[in-house]
Coordinates of C-alpha atoms in Angstrom, one line a residue:
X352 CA -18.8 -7.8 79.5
X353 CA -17.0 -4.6 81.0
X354 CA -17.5 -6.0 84.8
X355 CA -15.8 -9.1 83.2
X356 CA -12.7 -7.1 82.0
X357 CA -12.6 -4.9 85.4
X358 CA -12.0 -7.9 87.6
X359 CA -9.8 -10.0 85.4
X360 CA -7.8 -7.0 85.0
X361 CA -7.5 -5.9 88.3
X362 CA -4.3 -8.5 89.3
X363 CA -3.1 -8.2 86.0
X364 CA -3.0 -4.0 86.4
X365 CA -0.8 -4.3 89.6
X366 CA 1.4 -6.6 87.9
X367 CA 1.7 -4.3 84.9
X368 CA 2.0 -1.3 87.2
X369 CA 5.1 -2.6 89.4
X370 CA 7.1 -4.3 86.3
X371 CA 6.4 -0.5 84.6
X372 CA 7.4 1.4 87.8
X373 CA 10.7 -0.6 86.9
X374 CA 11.2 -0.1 83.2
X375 CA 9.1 3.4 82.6
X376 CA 8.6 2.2 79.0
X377 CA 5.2 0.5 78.2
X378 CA 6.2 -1.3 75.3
X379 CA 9.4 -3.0 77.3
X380 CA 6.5 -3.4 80.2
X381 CA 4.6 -5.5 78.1
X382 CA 7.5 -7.3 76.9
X383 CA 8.8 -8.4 80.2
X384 CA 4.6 -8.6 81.7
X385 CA 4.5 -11.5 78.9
X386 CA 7.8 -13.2 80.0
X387 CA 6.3 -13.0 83.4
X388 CA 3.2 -14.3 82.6
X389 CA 4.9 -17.2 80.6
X390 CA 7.1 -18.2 83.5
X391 CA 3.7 -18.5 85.8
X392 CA 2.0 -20.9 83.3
X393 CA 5.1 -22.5 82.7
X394 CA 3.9 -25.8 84.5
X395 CA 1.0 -25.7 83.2
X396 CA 2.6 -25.9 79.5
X397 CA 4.6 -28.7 81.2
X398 CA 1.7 -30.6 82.1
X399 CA -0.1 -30.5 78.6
X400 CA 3.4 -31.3 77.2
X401 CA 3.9 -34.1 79.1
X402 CA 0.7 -35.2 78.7
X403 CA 0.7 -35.1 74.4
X404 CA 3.8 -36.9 74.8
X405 CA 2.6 -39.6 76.7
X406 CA -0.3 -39.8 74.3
X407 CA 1.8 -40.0 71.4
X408 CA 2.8 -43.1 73.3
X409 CA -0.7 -45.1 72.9
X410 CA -0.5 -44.4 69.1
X411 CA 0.0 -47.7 68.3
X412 CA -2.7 -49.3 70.7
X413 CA -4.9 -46.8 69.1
X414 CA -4.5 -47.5 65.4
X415 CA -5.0 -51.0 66.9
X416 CA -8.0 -49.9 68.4
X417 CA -9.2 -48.4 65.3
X418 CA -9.0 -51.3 63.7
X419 CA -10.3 -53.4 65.6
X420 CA -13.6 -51.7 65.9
X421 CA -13.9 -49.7 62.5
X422 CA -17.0 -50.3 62.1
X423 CA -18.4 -50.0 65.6
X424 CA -17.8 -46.3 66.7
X425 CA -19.5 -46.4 69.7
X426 CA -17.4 -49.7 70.9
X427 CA -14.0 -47.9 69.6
X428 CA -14.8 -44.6 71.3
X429 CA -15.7 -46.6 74.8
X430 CA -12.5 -48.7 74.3
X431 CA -10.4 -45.1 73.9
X432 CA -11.7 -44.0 76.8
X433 CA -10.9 -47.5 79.0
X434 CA -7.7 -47.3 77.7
X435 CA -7.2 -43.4 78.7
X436 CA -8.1 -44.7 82.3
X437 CA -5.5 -47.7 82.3
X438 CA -3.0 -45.7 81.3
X439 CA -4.3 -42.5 83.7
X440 CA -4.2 -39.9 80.8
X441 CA -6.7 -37.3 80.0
X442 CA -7.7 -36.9 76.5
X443 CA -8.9 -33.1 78.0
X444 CA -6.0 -31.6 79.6
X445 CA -5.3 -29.7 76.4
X446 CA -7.8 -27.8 76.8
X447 CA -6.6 -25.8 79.9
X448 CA -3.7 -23.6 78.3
X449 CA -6.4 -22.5 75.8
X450 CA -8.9 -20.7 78.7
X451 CA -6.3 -19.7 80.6
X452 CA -4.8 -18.1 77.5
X453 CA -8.2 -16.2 77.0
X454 CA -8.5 -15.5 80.4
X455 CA -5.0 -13.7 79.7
X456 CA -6.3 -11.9 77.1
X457 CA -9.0 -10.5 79.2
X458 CA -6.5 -8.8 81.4
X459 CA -4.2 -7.6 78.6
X460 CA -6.8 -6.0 77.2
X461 CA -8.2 -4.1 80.0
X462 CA -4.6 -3.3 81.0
X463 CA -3.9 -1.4 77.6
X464 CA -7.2 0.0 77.5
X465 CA -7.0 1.8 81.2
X466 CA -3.5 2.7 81.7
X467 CA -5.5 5.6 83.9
X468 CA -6.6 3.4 86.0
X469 CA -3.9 0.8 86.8
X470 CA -0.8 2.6 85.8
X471 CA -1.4 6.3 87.1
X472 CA -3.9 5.0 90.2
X473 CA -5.8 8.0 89.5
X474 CA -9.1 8.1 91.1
X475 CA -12.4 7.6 89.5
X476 CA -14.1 11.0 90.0
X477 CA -11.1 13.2 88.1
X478 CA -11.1 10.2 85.7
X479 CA -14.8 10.9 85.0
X480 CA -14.0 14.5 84.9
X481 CA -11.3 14.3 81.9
X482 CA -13.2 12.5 80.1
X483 CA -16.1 14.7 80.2
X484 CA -13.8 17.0 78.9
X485 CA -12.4 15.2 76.2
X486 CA -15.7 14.5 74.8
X487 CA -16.0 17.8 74.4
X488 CA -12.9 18.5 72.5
X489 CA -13.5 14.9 70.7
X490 CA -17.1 16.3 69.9
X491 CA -18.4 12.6 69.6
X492 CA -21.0 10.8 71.0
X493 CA -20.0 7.3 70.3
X494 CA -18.4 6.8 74.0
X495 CA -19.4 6.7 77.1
X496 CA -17.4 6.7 80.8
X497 CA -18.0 3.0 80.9
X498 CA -16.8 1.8 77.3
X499 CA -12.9 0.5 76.8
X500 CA -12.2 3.3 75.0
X501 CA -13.3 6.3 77.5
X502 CA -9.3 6.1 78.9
X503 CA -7.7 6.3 75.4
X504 CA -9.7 9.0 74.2
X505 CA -9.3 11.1 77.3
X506 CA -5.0 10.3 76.9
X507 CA -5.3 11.6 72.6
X508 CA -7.3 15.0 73.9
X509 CA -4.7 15.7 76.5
X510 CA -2.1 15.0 73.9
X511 CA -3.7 17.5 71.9
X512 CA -5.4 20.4 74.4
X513 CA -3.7 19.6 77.9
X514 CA -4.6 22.9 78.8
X515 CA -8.0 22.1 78.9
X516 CA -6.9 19.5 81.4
X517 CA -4.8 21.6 83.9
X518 CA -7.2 22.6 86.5
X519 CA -7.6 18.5 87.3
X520 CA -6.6 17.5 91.0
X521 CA -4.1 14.9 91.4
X522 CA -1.5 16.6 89.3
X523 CA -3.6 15.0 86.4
X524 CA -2.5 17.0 83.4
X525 CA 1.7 16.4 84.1
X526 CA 1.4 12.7 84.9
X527 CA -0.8 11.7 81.7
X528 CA 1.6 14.0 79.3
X529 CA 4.1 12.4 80.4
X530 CA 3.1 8.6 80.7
X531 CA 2.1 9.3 76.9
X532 CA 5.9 10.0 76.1
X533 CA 5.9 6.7 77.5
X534 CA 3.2 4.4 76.1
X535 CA 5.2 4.4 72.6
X536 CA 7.4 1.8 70.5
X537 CA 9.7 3.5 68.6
X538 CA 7.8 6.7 69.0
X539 CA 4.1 4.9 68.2
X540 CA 1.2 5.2 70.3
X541 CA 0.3 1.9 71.6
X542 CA -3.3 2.9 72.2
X543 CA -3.9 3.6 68.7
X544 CA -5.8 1.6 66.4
X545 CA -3.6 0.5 63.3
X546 CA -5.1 1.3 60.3
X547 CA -4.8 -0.3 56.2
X548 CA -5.3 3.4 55.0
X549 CA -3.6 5.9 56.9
X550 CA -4.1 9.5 56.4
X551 CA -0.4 10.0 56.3
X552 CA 2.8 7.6 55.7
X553 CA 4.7 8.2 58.9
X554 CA 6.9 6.6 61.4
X555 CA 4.0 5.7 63.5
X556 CA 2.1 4.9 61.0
X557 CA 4.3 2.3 59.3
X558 CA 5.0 0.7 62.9
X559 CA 1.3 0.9 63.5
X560 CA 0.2 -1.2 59.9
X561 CA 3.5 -3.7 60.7
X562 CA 2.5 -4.6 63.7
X563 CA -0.9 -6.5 63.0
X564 CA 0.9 -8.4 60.6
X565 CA 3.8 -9.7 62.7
X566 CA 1.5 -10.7 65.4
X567 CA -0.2 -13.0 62.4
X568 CA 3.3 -14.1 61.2
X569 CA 4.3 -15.1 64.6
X570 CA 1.2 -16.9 65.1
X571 CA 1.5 -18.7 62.1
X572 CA 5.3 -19.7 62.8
X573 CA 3.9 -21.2 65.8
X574 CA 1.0 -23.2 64.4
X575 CA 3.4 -24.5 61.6
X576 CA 5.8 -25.8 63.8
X577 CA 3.5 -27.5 66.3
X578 CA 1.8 -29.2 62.8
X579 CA 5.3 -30.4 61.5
X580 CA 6.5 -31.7 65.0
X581 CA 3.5 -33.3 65.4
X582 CA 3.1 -34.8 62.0
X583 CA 6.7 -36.5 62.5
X584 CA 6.2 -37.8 65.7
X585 CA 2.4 -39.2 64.5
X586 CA 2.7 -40.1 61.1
X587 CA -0.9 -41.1 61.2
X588 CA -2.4 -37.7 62.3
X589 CA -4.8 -36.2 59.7
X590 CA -3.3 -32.8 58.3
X591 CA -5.8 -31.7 55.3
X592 CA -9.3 -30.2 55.9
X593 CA -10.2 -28.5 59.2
X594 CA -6.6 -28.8 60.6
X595 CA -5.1 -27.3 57.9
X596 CA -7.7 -24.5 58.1
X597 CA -7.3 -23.8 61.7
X598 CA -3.2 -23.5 61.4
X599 CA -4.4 -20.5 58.3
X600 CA -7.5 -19.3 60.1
X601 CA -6.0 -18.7 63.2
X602 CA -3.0 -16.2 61.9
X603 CA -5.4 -14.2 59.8
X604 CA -8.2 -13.9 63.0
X605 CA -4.9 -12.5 64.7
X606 CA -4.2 -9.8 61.9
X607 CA -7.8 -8.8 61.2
X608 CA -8.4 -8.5 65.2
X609 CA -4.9 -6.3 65.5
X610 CA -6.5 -4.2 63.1
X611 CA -9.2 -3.5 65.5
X612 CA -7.7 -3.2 68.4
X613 CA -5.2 -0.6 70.1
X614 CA -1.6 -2.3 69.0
X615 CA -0.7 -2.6 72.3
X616 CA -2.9 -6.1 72.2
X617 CA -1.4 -7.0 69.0
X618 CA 2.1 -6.1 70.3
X619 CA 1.6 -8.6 73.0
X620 CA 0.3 -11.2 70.7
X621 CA 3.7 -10.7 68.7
X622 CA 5.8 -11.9 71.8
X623 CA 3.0 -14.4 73.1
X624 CA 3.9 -16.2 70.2
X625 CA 7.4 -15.9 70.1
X626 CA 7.4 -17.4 73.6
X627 CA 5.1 -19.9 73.6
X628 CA 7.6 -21.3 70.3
X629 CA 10.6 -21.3 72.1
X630 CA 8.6 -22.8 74.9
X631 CA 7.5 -25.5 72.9
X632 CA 10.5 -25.9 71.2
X633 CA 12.7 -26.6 74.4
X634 CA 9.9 -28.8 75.9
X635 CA 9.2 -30.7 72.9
X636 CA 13.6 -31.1 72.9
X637 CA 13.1 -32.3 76.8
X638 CA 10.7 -34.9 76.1
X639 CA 12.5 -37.7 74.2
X640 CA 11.0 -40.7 73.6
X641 CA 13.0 -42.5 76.4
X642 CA 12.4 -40.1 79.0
X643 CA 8.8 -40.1 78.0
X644 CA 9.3 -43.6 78.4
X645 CA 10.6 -43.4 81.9
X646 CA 7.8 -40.6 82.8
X647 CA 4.8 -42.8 81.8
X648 CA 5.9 -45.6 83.5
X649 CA 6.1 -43.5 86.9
X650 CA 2.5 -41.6 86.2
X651 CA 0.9 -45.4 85.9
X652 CA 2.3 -46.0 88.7
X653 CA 1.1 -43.0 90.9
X654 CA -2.4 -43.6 89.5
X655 CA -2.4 -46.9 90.4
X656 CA -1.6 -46.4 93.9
X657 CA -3.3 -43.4 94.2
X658 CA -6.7 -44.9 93.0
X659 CA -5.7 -47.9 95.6
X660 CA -5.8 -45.3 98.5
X661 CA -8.5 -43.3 97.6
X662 CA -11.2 -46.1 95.9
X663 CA -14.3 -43.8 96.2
X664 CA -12.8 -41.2 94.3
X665 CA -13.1 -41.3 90.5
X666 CA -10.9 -40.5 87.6
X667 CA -12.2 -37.9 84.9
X668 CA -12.4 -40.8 82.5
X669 CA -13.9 -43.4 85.3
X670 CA -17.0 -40.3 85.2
X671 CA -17.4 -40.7 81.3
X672 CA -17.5 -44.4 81.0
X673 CA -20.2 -44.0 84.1
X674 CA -22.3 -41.1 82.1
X675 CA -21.5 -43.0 78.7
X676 CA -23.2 -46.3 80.6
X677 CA -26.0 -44.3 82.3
X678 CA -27.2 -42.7 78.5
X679 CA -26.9 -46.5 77.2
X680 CA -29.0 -47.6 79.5
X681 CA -31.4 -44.9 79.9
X682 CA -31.7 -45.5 75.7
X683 CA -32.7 -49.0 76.6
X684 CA -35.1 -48.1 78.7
X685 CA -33.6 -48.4 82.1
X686 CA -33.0 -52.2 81.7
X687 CA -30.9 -54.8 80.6
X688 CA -31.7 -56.6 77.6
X689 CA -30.3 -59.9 76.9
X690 CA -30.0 -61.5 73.4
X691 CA -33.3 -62.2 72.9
X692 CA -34.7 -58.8 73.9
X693 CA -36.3 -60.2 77.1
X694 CA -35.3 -58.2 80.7
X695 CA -32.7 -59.9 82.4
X696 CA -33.6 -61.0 85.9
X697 CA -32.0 -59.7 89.4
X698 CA -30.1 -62.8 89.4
X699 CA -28.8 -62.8 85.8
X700 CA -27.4 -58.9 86.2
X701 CA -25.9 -59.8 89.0
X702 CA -23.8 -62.6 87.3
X703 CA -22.9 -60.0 84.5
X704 CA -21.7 -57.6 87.7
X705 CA -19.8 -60.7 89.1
X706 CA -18.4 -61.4 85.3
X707 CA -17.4 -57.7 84.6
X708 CA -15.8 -57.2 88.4
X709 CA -14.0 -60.9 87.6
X710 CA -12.4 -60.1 84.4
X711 CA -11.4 -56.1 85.6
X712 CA -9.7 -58.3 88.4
X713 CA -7.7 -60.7 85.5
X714 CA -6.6 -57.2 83.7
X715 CA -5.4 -55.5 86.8
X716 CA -4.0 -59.1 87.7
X717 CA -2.1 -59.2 84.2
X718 CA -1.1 -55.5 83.8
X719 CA 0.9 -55.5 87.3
X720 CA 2.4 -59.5 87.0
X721 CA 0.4 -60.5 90.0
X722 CA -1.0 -63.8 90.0
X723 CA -4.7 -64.0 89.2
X724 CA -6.6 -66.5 91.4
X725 CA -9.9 -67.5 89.8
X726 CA -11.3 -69.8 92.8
X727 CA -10.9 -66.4 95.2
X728 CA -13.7 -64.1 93.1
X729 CA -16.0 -67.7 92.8
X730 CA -15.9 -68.1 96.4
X731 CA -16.9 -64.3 96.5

């Protein structure tokens, strides 16, 4: 899991490092490293915007859909997915923001853990050296060089004995003393762990408890407002039972995790939030119904002339209906069955191949206003 944090948060480090080298103040760095960060993704939030708006779009086929074949799920869920192709949508974009959110999170991590390493660029060996140092003065055994913590540990010894650290090459001592001035908000440590029982009532450690809970209360000011937007503008869409536990659940992960974790993380999960709102907020204001519209109309049409030009490649939803049909009819024993259970012949599933081919011609025929000419696919 460590190699997995070291190379995710190797870009994110020099990113953190030159927006720092601006602003000398972690706290402000993370600040303007998530603004940054936002701005990157930023059409990727577009995207999954402007795809849920287009699927709010298809509610009413769907609730037709519904039904239609309510008591036939395996029918209704294969006419979802034709009717996700025909309009060129996919059900899955969603699911993009959320890993590279994680993958995010990765980096942010790693970046608050080892502000040695990719703020100060100080080298390995005199890293390795401090910190044999500092578990010395710590007196612990619970770390090692390797774990998250090695960097933060070394930084609170210094704090403490940085004579012990003064005979370090690369001026080692000076720079760490002072970056710590700087890893602060309001004058607390953003590598320390908040805590729900704190030794002593202080400045830092009021900012410290506060700052788990905001990152929940921003996190549940987002997931409210993406429920009420969405339950006005889908009426239909289920809000009791595991959806109304995830837009709880979610908040209080984020408070009990900030608990755990140096507060630098939960300080960046405070503004993640804030952002991704106001994101939300002026994208959800951008996509009107009538410019959704507009939009879908244009994405059918670059499907469908995209799928014209490139026939041999297939849609994500073209791969399901052909995986869905595979499992069918390795369930059936790698056969056709007619009616009366019997195998169909070559010639009969070749007839059903003409039929299906015939009446996907009729739909494309009827979807575009182009006239549909029966006696062409018979003489086919």
């Amino acid at each position: 899991m460590n190699s997995l944090y070291d190379i995710i948060g190797i870009p994110f480090g020099y990113l953190m490092y030159l927006i720092y080298s601006l602003c000398h103040n972690y706290a402000l760095a993370i600040i303007i490293f998530t603004v940054v960060t936002k701005l990157l993704l930023f059409p990727v939030n577009y995207h999954t915007q402007k795809g849920s708006a287009r699927m709010q779009l298809l509610n009413p086929k769907m609730e037709k859909l519904r039904k239609s074949f309510a008591s036939n799920p395996q029918r209704l869920q294969e006419e979802q997915q034709k009717l996700y192709q025909q309009e060129g949508i996919n059900p899955m974009g969603s699911c993009l923001p959320a890993f590279i959110q994680m993958f995010l999170l990765f980096g942010v991590i790693d970046v608050v853990y080892k502000p040695i390493t990719h703020i100060l660029h100080i080298s390995t060996n005199i890293r390795r050296a401090a910190f044999d140092i500092a578990v010395q003065l710590d007196g612990s055994s619970a770390y090692d060089f390797k774990s998250l913590r090695s960097e933060l540990v070394t930084m609170e010894q210094l704090d403490k004995h940085i004579d012990r650290f003064s005979g370090l090459a690369e001026n080692f001592s000076a720079r760490v003393a002072e970056f710590n001035e700087h890893y602060t908000i309001f004058g607390a440590n953003l590598g320390k762990i908040p805590e729900l029982h704190p030794e002593t009532w202080n400045t830092e450690s009021i900012i410290l408890f506060a700052i788990p809970f905001l990152a929940g209360l921003a996190q549940l000011a987002q997931s409210i407002y993406s429920q009420v937007y969405q339950k006005k503008h889908n009426p239909d869409m289920p809000t009791g039972g595991c959806m109304a536990l995830m837009m709880y659940l979610m908040p209080v992960l984020s408070v009990v995790w900030a608990f755990a974790l140096p507060a630098g993380i939960g300080f960046y999960w405070i503004w993640s939030s804030l952002f991704s709102l106001l994101i939300n907020f002026g994208l959800n204001q951008y996509f009107t119904p009538e410019r959704t519209i507009k939009i879908n109309e244009k994405e059918k049409e670059k499907a469908r002339i995209y799928a014209e030009k490139h026939p041999e490649k297939k849609t994500f939803m073209q791969k399901m209906l052909e995986q869905q049909a595979e499992l069918e009819r390795q369930q059936n024993g790698g056969s056709v069955s007619k009616n009366n259970g019997n195998k169909a012949s070559r010639s009969e599933m070749n007839k059903q191949n003409r039929d299906k081919i015939k009446e996907a011609r009729k739909r494309m025929a009827e979807k575009y206003g182009e006239e549909y000419d029966e006696n062409a696919d018979n003489d086919d």
